[in-house]
Amino acid sequence: CQTIKGALAQWCGGNCEPAELRSMVTSKGGTTAAALEVFEAAGLGQVLESGIKRAASRAAELGRLKS
């Protein structure tokens, strides 16, 4: 949990993009790199993007229903 908090603080407090931050904290051949390889091979980024877009779309739909 502290690792995530630290990463968010670096990202929100600076001007770097998430990919740049990831590069800064990922050791070549380390555990994070190994996990990222699996995530990328499984298409996790696309799944997350699709889920976020669908949630935003549904939020807009719900907002219109309340109006």
PDB file of C-alpha atoms in Angstrom:
ATOM      1  CA  CYS A   1       0.000   0.000   0.000  1.00  0.00           C
ATOM      2  CA  GLN A   2       2.830   2.393   0.824  1.00  0.00           C
ATOM      3  CA  THR A   3       4.465   1.670  -2.532  1.00  0.00           C
ATOM      4  CA  ILE A   4       1.299   2.678  -4.355  1.00  0.00           C
ATOM      5  CA  LYS A   5       0.920   5.808  -2.232  1.00  0.00           C
ATOM      6  CA  GLY A   6       4.512   6.778  -2.984  1.00  0.00           C
ATOM      7  CA  ALA A   7       4.082   6.207  -6.708  1.00  0.00           C
ATOM      8  CA  LEU A   8       0.889   8.270  -6.763  1.00  0.00           C
ATOM      9  CA  ALA A   9       2.578  11.066  -4.853  1.00  0.00           C
ATOM     10  CA  GLN A  10       5.426  11.111  -7.388  1.00  0.00           C
ATOM     11  CA  TRP A  11       3.010  11.072 -10.309  1.00  0.00           C
ATOM     12  CA  CYS A  12       0.608  13.678  -8.967  1.00  0.00           C
ATOM     13  CA  GLY A  13       3.377  15.898  -7.654  1.00  0.00           C
ATOM     14  CA  GLY A  14       5.412  15.904 -10.826  1.00  0.00           C
ATOM     15  CA  ASN A  15       5.034  16.434 -14.520  1.00  0.00           C
ATOM     16  CA  CYS A  16       5.779  12.907 -15.697  1.00  0.00           C
ATOM     17  CA  GLU A  17       3.443  10.605 -17.551  1.00  0.00           C
ATOM     18  CA  PRO A  18       2.432   7.264 -15.979  1.00  0.00           C
ATOM     19  CA  ALA A  19       4.611   5.336 -18.450  1.00  0.00           C
ATOM     20  CA  GLU A  20       7.612   7.459 -17.483  1.00  0.00           C
ATOM     21  CA  LEU A  21       6.988   6.835 -13.778  1.00  0.00           C
ATOM     22  CA  ARG A  22       6.640   3.110 -14.452  1.00  0.00           C
ATOM     23  CA  SER A  23       9.954   3.145 -16.268  1.00  0.00           C
ATOM     24  CA  MET A  24      11.588   4.952 -13.363  1.00  0.00           C
ATOM     25  CA  VAL A  25      10.466   2.399 -10.771  1.00  0.00           C
ATOM     26  CA  THR A  26      10.773  -0.821 -12.788  1.00  0.00           C
ATOM     27  CA  SER A  27      14.091  -2.636 -12.499  1.00  0.00           C
ATOM     28  CA  LYS A  28      15.104  -4.527 -15.625  1.00  0.00           C
ATOM     29  CA  GLY A  29      14.561  -8.235 -14.908  1.00  0.00           C
ATOM     30  CA  GLY A  30      12.881  -7.476 -11.563  1.00  0.00           C
ATOM     31  CA  THR A  31       9.569  -8.553 -10.099  1.00  0.00           C
ATOM     32  CA  THR A  32       7.613  -5.573 -11.422  1.00  0.00           C
ATOM     33  CA  ALA A  33       8.991  -6.142 -14.916  1.00  0.00           C
ATOM     34  CA  ALA A  34       7.956  -9.795 -14.730  1.00  0.00           C
ATOM     35  CA  ALA A  35       4.427  -8.862 -13.671  1.00  0.00           C
ATOM     36  CA  LEU A  36       4.153  -6.201 -16.374  1.00  0.00           C
ATOM     37  CA  GLU A  37       5.133  -8.745 -19.033  1.00  0.00           C
ATOM     38  CA  VAL A  38       2.215 -10.950 -17.958  1.00  0.00           C
ATOM     39  CA  PHE A  39      -0.203  -8.015 -17.824  1.00  0.00           C
ATOM     40  CA  GLU A  40       0.812  -6.816 -21.282  1.00  0.00           C
ATOM     41  CA  ALA A  41       0.632 -10.316 -22.789  1.00  0.00           C
ATOM     42  CA  ALA A  42      -2.876 -10.726 -21.384  1.00  0.00           C
ATOM     43  CA  GLY A  43      -4.002  -7.367 -22.764  1.00  0.00           C
ATOM     44  CA  LEU A  44      -4.729  -5.962 -19.324  1.00  0.00           C
ATOM     45  CA  GLY A  45      -4.241  -2.372 -20.464  1.00  0.00           C
ATOM     46  CA  GLN A  46      -6.958  -2.729 -23.106  1.00  0.00           C
ATOM     47  CA  VAL A  47      -9.289  -4.444 -20.640  1.00  0.00           C
ATOM     48  CA  LEU A  48      -8.839  -1.635 -18.111  1.00  0.00           C
ATOM     49  CA  GLU A  49      -9.339   1.025 -20.771  1.00  0.00           C
ATOM     50  CA  SER A  50     -12.538  -0.650 -21.990  1.00  0.00           C
ATOM     51  CA  GLY A  51     -13.866  -0.975 -18.459  1.00  0.00           C
ATOM     52  CA  ILE A  52     -13.162   2.654 -17.622  1.00  0.00           C
ATOM     53  CA  LYS A  53     -14.805   3.853 -20.842  1.00  0.00           C
ATOM     54  CA  ARG A  54     -17.881   1.721 -20.174  1.00  0.00           C
ATOM     55  CA  ALA A  55     -18.141   2.990 -16.591  1.00  0.00           C
ATOM     56  CA  ALA A  56     -17.946   6.585 -17.836  1.00  0.00           C
ATOM     57  CA  SER A  57     -20.610   5.888 -20.441  1.00  0.00           C
ATOM     58  CA  ARG A  58     -22.880   4.302 -17.853  1.00  0.00           C
ATOM     59  CA  ALA A  59     -22.356   7.237 -15.477  1.00  0.00           C
ATOM     60  CA  ALA A  60     -23.479   9.587 -18.248  1.00  0.00           C
ATOM     61  CA  GLU A  61     -26.543   7.403 -18.881  1.00  0.00           C
ATOM     62  CA  LEU A  62     -27.452   7.410 -15.207  1.00  0.00           C
ATOM     63  CA  GLY A  63     -26.967  11.175 -15.058  1.00  0.00           C
ATOM     64  CA  ARG A  64     -29.429  11.631 -17.912  1.00  0.00           C
ATOM     65  CA  LEU A  65     -31.970   9.362 -16.193  1.00  0.00           C
ATOM     66  CA  LYS A  66     -31.898  11.504 -13.053  1.00  0.00           C
ATOM     67  CA  SER A  67     -32.508  14.711 -15.022  1.00  0.00           C
TER      68      SER A  67
END
